[in-house]
Every structure is written in C-alpha cells, then in structure tokens.
CSV table of C-alpha atoms and ligand atoms in Angstrom, one decimal:
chain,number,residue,atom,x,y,z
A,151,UNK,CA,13.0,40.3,-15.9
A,152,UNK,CA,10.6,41.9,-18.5
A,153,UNK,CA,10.1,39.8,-21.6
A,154,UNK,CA,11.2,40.4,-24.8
A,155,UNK,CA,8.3,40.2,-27.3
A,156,UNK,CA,9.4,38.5,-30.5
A,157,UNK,CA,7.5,38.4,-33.8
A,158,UNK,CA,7.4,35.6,-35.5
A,159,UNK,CA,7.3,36.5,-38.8
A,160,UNK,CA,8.7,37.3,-41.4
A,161,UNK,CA,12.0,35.4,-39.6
A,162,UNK,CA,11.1,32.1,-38.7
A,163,UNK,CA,14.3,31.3,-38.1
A,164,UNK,CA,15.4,34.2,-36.2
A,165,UNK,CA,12.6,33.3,-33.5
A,166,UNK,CA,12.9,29.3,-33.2
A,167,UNK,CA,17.1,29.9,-32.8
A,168,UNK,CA,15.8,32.4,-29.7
A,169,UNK,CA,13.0,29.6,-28.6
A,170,UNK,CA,16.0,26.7,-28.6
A,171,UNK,CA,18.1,29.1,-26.4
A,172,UNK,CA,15.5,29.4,-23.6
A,173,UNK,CA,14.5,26.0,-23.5
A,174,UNK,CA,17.7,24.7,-23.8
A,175,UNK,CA,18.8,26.5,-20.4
A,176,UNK,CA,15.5,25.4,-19.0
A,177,UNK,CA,13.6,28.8,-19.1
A,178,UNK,CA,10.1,28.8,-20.3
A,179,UNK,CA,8.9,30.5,-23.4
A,180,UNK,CA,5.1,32.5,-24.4
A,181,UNK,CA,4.4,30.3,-27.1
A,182,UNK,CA,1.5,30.8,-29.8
A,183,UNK,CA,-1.0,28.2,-30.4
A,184,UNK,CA,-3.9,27.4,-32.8
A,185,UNK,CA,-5.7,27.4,-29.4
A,186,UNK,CA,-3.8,30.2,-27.0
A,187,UNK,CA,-1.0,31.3,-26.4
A,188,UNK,CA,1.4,28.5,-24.0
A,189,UNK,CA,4.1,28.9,-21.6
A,190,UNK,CA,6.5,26.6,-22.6
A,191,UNK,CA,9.6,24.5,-21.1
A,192,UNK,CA,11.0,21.5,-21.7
A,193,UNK,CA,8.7,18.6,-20.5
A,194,UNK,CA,11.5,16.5,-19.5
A,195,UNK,CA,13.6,18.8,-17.0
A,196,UNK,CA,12.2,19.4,-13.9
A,197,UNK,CA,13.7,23.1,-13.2
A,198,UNK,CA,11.9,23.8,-16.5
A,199,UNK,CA,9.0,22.2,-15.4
A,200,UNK,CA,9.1,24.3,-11.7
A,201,UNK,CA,9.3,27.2,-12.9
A,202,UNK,CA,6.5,27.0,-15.3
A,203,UNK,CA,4.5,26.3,-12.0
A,204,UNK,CA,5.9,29.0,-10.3
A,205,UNK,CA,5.7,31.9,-12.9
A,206,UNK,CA,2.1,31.0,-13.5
A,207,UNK,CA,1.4,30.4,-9.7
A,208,UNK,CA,0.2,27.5,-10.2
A,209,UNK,CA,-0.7,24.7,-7.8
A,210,UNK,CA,1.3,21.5,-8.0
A,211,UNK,CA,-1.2,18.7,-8.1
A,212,UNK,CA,-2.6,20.7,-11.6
A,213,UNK,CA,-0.6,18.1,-14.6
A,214,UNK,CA,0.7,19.9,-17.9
A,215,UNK,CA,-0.4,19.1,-21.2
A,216,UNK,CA,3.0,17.1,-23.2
A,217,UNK,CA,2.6,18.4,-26.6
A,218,UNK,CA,5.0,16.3,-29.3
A,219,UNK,CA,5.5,17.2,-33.0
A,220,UNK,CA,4.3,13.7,-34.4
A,221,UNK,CA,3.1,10.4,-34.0
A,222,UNK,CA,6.2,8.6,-33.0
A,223,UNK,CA,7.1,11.4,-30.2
A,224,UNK,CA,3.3,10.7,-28.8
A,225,UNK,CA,4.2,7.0,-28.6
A,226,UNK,CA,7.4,7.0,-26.9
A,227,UNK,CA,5.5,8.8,-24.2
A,228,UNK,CA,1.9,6.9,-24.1
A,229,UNK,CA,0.3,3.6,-25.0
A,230,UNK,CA,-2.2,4.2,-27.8
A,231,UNK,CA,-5.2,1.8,-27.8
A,232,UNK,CA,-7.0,1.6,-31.7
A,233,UNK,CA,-9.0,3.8,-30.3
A,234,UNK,CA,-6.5,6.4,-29.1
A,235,UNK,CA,-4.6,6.1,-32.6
A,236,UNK,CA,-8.0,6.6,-34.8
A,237,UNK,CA,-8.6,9.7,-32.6
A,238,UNK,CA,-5.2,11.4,-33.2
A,239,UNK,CA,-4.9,10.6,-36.9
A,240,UNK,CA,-8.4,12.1,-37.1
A,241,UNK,CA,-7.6,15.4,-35.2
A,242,UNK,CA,-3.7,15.8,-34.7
A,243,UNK,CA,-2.6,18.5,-35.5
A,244,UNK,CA,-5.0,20.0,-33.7
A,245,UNK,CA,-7.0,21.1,-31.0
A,246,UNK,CA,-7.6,17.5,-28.9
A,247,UNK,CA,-5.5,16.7,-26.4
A,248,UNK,CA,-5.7,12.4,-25.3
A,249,UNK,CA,-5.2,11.5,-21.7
A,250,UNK,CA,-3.4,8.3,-22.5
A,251,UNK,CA,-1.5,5.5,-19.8
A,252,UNK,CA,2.2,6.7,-19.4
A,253,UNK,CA,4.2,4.1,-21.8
A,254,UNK,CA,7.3,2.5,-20.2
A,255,UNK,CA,10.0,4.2,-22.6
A,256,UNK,CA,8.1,8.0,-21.5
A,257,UNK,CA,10.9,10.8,-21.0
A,258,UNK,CA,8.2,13.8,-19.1
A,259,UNK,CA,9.1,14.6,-15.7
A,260,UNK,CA,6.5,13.5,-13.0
A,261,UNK,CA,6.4,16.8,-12.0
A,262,UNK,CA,4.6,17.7,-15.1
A,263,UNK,CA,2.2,14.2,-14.4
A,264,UNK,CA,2.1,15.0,-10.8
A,265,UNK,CA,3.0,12.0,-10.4
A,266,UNK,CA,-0.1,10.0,-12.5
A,267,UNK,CA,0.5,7.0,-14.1
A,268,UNK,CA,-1.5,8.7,-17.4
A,269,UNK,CA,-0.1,11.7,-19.3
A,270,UNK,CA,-2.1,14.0,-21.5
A,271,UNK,CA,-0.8,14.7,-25.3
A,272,UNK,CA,-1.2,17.3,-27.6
A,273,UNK,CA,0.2,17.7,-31.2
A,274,UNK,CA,-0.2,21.2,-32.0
A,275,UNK,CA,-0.4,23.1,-35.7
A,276,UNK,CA,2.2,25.2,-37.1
A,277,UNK,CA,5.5,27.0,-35.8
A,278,UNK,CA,4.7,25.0,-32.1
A,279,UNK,CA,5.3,21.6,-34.2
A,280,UNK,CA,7.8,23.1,-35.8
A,281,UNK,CA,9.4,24.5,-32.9
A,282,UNK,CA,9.1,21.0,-30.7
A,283,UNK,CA,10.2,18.6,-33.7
A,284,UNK,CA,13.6,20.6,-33.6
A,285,UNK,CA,13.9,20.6,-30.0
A,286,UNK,CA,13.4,16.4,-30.1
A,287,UNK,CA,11.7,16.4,-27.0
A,288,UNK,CA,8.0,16.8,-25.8
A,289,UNK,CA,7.0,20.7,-24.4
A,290,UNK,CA,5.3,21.0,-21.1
A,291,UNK,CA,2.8,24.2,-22.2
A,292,UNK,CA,-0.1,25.4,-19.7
A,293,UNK,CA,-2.0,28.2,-21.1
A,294,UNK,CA,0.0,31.5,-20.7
A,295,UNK,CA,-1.8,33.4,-18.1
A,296,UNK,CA,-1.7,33.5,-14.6
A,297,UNK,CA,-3.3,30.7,-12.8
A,298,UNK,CA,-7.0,30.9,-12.4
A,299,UNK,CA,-7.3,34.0,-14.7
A,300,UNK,CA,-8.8,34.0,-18.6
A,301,UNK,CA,-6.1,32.5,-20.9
A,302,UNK,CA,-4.2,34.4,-23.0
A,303,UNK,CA,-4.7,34.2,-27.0
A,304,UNK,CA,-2.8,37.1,-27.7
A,305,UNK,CA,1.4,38.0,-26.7
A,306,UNK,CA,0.1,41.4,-25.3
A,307,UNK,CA,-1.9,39.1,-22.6
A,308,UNK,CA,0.8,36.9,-21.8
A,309,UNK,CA,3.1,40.0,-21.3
A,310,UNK,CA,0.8,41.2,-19.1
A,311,UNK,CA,0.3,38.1,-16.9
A,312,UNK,CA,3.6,37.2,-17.1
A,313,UNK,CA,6.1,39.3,-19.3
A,314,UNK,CA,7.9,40.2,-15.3
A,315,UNK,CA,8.6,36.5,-15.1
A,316,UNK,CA,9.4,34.9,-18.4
A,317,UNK,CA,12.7,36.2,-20.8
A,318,UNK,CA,10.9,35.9,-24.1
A,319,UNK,CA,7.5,35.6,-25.9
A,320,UNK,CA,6.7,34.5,-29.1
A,321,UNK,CA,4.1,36.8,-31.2
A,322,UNK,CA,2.1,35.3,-33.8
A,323,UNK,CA,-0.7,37.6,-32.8
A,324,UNK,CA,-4.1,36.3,-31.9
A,325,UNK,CA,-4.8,32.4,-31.9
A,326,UNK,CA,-6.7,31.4,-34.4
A,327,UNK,CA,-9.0,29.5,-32.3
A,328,UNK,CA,-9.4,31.4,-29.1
A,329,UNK,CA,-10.0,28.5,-26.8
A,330,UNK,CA,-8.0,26.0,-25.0
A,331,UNK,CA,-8.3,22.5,-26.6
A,332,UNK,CA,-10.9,19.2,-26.0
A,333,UNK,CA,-9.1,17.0,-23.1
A,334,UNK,CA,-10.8,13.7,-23.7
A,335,UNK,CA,-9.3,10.5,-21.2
A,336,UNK,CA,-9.4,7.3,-23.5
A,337,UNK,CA,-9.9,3.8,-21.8
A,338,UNK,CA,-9.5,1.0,-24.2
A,339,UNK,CA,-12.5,1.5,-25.9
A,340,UNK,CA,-14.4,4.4,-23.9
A,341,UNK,CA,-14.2,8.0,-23.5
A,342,UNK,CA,-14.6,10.9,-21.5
A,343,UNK,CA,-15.1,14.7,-21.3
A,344,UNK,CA,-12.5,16.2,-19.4
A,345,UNK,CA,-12.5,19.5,-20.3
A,346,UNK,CA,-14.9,21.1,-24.1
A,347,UNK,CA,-12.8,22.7,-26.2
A,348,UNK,CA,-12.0,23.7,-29.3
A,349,UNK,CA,-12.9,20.2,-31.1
A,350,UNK,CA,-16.5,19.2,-30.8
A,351,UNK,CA,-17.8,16.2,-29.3
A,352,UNK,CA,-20.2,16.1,-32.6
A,353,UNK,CA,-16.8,15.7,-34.2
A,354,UNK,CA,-14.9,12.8,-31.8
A,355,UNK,CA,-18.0,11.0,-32.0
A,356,UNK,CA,-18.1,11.0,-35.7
A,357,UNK,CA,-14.5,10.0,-35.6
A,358,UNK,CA,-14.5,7.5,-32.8
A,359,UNK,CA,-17.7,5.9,-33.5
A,360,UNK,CA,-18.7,5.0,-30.1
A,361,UNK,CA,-20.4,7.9,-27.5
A,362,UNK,CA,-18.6,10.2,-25.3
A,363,UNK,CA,-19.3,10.4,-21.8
A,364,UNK,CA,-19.8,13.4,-20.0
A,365,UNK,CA,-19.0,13.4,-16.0
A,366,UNK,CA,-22.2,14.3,-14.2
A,367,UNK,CA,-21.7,18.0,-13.0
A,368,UNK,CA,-21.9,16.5,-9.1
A,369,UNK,CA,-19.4,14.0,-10.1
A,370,UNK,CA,-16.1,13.5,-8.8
A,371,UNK,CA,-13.7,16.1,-10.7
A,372,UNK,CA,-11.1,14.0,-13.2
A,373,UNK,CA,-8.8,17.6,-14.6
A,374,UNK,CA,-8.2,19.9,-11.7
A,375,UNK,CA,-8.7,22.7,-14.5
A,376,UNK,CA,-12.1,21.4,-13.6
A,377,UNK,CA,-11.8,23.4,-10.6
A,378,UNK,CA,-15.8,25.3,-10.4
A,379,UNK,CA,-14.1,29.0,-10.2
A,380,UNK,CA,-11.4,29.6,-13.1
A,381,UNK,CA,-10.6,32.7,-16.3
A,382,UNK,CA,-11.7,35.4,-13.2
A,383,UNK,CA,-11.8,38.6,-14.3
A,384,UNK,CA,-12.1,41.7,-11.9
A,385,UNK,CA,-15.7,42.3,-12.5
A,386,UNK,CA,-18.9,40.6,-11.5
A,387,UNK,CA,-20.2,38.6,-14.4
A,388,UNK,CA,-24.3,37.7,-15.3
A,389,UNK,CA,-24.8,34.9,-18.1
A,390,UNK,CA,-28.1,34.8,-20.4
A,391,UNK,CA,-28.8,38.5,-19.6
A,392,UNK,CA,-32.0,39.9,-20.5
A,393,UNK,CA,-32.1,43.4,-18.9
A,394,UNK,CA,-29.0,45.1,-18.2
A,395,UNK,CA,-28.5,48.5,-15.8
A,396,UNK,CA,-26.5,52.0,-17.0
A,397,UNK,CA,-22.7,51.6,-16.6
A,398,UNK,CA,-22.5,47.6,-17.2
A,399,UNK,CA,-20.3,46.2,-20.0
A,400,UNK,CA,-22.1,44.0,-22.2
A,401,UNK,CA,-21.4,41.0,-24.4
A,402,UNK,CA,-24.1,40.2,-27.5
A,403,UNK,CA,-24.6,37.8,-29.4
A,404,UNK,CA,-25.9,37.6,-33.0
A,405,UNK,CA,-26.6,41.5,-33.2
A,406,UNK,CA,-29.1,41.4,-30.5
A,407,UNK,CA,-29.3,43.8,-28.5
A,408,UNK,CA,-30.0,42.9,-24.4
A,409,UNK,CA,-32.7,45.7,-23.4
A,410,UNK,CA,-31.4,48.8,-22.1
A,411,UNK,CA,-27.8,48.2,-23.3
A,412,UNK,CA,-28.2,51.6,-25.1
A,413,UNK,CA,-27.1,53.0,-21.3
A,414,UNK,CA,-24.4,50.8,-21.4
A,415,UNK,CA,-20.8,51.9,-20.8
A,416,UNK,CA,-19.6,49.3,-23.4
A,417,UNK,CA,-21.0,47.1,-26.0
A,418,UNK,CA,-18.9,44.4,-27.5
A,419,UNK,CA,-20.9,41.3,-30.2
A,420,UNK,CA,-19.1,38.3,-29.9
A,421,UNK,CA,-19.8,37.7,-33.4
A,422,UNK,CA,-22.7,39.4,-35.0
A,423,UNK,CA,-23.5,36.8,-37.5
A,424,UNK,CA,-24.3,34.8,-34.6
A,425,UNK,CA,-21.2,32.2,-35.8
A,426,UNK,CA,-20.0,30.5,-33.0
A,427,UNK,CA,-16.4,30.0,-34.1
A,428,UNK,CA,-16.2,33.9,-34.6
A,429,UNK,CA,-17.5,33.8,-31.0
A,430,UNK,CA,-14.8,31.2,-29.4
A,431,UNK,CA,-11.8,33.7,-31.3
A,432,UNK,CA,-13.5,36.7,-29.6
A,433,UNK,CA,-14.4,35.3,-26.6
A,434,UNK,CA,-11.0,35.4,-23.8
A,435,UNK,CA,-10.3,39.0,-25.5
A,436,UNK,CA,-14.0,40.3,-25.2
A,437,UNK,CA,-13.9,39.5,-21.3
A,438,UNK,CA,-10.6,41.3,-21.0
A,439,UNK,CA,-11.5,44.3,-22.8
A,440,UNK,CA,-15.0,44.1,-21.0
A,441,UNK,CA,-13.0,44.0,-17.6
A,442,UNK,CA,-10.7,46.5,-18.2
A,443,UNK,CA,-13.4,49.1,-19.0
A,444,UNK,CA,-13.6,49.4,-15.2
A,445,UNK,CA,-17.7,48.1,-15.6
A,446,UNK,CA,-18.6,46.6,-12.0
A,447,UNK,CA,-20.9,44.2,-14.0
A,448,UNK,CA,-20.3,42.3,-17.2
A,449,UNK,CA,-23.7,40.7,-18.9
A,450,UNK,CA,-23.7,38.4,-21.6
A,451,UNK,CA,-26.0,37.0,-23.7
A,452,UNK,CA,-27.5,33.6,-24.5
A,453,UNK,CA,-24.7,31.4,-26.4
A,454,UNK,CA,-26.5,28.4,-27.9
A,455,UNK,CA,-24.5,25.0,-25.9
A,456,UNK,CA,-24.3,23.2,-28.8
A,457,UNK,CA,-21.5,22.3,-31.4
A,458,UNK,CA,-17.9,24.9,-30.1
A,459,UNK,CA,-21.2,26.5,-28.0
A,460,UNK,CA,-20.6,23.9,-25.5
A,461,UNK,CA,-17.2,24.9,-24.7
A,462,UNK,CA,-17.9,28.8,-24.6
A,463,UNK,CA,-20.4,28.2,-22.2
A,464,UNK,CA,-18.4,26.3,-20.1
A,465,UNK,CA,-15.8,28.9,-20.1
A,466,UNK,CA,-18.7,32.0,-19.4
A,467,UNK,CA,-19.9,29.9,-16.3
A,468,UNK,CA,-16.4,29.2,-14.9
A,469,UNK,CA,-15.8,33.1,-15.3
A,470,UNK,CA,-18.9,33.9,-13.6
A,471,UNK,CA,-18.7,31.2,-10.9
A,472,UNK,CA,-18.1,32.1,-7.2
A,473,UNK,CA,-14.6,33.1,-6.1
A,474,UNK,CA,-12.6,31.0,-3.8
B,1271,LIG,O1,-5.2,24.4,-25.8
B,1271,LIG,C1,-4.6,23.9,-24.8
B,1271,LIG,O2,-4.8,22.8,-24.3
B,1271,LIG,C2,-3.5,24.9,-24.1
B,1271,LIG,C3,-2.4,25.1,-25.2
B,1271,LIG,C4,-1.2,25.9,-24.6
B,1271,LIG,O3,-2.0,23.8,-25.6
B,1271,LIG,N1,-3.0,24.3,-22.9
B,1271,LIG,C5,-3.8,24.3,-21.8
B,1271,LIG,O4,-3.2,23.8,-20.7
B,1271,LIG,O5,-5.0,24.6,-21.7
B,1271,LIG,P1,-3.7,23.9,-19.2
B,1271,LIG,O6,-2.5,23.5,-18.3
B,1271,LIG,O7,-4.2,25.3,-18.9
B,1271,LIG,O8,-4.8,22.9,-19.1
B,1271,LIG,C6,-4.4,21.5,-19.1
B,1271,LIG,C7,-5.5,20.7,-18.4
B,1271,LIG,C8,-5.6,20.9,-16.9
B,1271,LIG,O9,-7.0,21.1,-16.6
B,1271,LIG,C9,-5.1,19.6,-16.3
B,1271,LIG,O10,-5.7,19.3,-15.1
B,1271,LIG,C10,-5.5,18.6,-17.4
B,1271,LIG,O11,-5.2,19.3,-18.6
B,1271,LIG,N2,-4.6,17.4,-17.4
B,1271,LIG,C11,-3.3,17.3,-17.6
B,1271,LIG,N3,-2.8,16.0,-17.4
B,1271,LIG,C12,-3.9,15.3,-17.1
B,1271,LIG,C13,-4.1,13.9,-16.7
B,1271,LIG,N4,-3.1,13.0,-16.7
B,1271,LIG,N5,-5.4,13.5,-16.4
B,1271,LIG,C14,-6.4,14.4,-16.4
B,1271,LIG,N6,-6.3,15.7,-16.7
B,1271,LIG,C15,-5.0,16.2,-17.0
B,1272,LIG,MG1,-5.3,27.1,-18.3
C-alpha cells in the first residue's frame, strides 16, 4: 500500500468525502491536528482500532486518545464532574485532553481503553471537528508516527513512518502547535499531570482554580506514553549543551550560540527570539532534520522549563533518554 497524500485545501469537501470512505471501511487515516498530525479510525470498531495498533506497532496495553466534535459526544462517552466541565469549556477546542470515568451509554471499543474503566477525550480545532461531527462517532487518533519514534507534525512525516501501511493522508501542512496535547486525569475535584503538552499548567490552574499535581518522577507511571525512552531518533542526543565537538548537529536557542558550534555540521535555532511557542512548532521537525543530517551527536541548548518550556523539555529528555 503507499498512501495517497491529500491536500486539504482549497477542497474541503473533496478531502472529508475521501476521509468518510476510509473510516467507514474501517481503515485508518493521517489526520492533521492543531497539535500533530493523528492516525485515525473509528474509535468504536475494533478492526479499526487493531490496525491502528498494528500500523504504528504499537503495544496493546498503550489506550488511544477518543477525540469527539462537541460537548454532547464527550458526555455520551464520560462522566464529567464540575470540574471536568469547567476544564473543557475553558480549553476545548483545543490542546487538553481529560482522562474522565467511562459513562455507561460510552460507544469506544475497549481495545482502544485497554480495557480501563476511564477513557481519555479530546475535542480538537478545525477540519478534525469538522471531520468527526460528520462521521457521528468519536475517532481513536494516536500520533501518526511509528511507535516510540518523534511524532509527526507534518504529512511528509507521517508518509514516511507510515505512508507503506495507511491508504490516505490528510495534508494541512505543519501543525500549528508542534506538540502533542496536556493529558490531565480529573478526580472529582483533583488533578493530575499525565503527560505536558501543549496547554500550560499556568493555564488549567487559572481555569480550574485548585493546583495540579505532578507524579513524582520515581512514582508509579499513570500514561504508558510515560514510558522513560520515547520520539528516538537515530543519533545520540546531549541536553543543556555548553561545548559542542566538529561534525555534531546542534539545536540553539534564543540566537545563542553553544561554543564551538562554528565546526558544526549543522546549526538549527529553535526560535531565535527565544519564544517558546516558536520553539514547540519547530521542535519534532528540528530533531528530524538534525537526525537526518547523519550527525552521530545532536546537542541542544538550555530550554527554560517553564510555561509550553515544560513540555519541550519533557519531550528533549525522553529523546535523549536511554534505549530499551
Ligand atoms: O495531541 C495529541 O494528544 C495527539 C493528537 C493526534 O490528538 N495524540 C496523541 O496520542 O498524542 P498518543 O496515543 O500518542 O498519546 C496518548 C496518550 C498515551 O500516553 C496514553 O497512554 C494516554 O494518552 N492515555 C490514553 N488513555 C488513557 C487513560 N485512560 N488513562 C491514562 N492515560 C491514557
Ligand atoms: Mg505518540
């Protein structure tokens, strides 16, 4: 199978009769996000649902993301405390996804809740909603890479992970965002950090009014996306660099330069003005392009762990964690 890459514009319509006629035979899609790029199938059929596991190689005990297209599609599928409900009118559409208890009435497959008696939701931005209020039913969408590589937030990256297994992608060009969104578990009237993303805790706090809790870094791991070693790329990678040796790809931050980059093979500023959103959009596609320069070594700088920081460093320390 190769894929057939499919702009979305200028025919909206064109691409979301295409995207209806894969899902409805129960083939995933590449679907664009505001956060990266998905592969999508229908979260209630469970051939769907398999072979989203098995194009992305995925293990089986790792649960999919449900993302609806409104409010009422969220609570046919989970119970929504006050809590829960302030969070999603604060941020959906958008980049937080709420690990919520399964409601009764719930249509997702366990195979996409492994079986869990909670289910994660996510209402996502644009021709996604679009697409999955015309469908009537929740998509299952992991991000569109190959499982345990960087996630993909362009359609030339998902046809490269996967354009041998999948019959069409959707091209909206690169996600606005660049990273994957906030999973936060809510209980009653508590909350926790599964996963940083691409809404700040700064921001759920504001909204939610009470703290959020952060699982010490010893504890017991609640998303198996968790998992220490995950986005590997080829190459060795150093974080907070301060010296750097001929022939290594590097990754700045805020135009400064790490001593002896000049020797450098490549050079890449994840945003020069030292903005961290710039940063999260250019961050997946920097350690692609850094990887595929054939450097043994990638060094990055610094990234201040605050605000969207907090997420990008997560991601920079899963990249450069040890290999299974
Ligand atoms: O931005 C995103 O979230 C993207 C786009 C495509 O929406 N999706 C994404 O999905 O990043 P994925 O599968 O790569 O990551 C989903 C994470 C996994 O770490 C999984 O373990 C966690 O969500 N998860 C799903 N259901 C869960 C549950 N019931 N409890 C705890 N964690 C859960
Ligand atoms: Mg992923």
């Amino acid at each position: 199978m190769t894929a057939e890459i499919l702009p979305i514009a200028p025919d909206e319509d064109r691409a979301l009769a295409a995207a209806l006629d894969h899902l409805g035979r129960g083939l995933p899609i590449g679907l664009p996000t505001e956060t990266v790029y998905g592969l999508a199938g229908d979260a209630t059929n469970p051939e769907a649902i398999a072979r989203i596991y098995e194009s992305k190689g995925r293990p089986r005990f790792n649960p999919l993301i449900a993302h609806v297209s409104d409010l009422e599609m969220a609570e046919t599928q989970a119970i929504f405390s006050p809590l829960a409900r302030r969070l999603a009118e604060a941020f959906w559409p958008g980049a937080l996804t709420l690990v919520l208890p399964l409601a009764p009435s719930h249509s997702v497959h366990e195979l996409m809740t492994t079986g869990l008696d909670t289910v994660a939701l996510r209402m996502p931005r644009g021709f996604a909603n679009r697409l999955i209020a015309v469908f009537g039913k929740p998509l299952a969408a992991p991000s569109a890479n190959r499982s345990g590589k960087i996630s993909a937030t362009d359609a030339a990256h998902v046809a490269s992970d996967l354009g041998d297994r999948i019959g069409l992608i959707l091209d909206a060009g690169p996600t606005p965002i660049g990273l994957e969104s906030t999973i936060l578990k809510v209980d009653d009237d508590s909350l926790t950090l599964l996963r940083p993303g691409g809404v700040t805790v700064d921001d759920i706090e504001a909204a939610a009014g009470v703290p959020v809790r952060r699982p010490r870094p010893d504890g017991k791991i609640q998303a198996p996306g968790m998992l220490s070693s995950h986005y590997a790329p080829e190459a060795a990678i150093v974080l907070d660099a301060t010296a750097c040796e001929p022939g290594d790809a590097v990754i700045r931050f805020g135009s400064r330069p790490i001593p002896g980059d000049e020797a450098a093979a490549f050079v890449l500023d994840l945003s020069p003005e030292g903005d961290l959103r710039q940063a999260a959009a250019n961050l997946f596609n920097y350690l692609k392009q850094a990887d595929a320069s054939g450097a043994a070594v990638i060094r990055v700088a610094a990234i201040p762990a605050e605000g969207l920081g907090e997420a990008i460093v997560d991601r920079l320390q899963r990249a450069a964690a040890p290999r299974p």
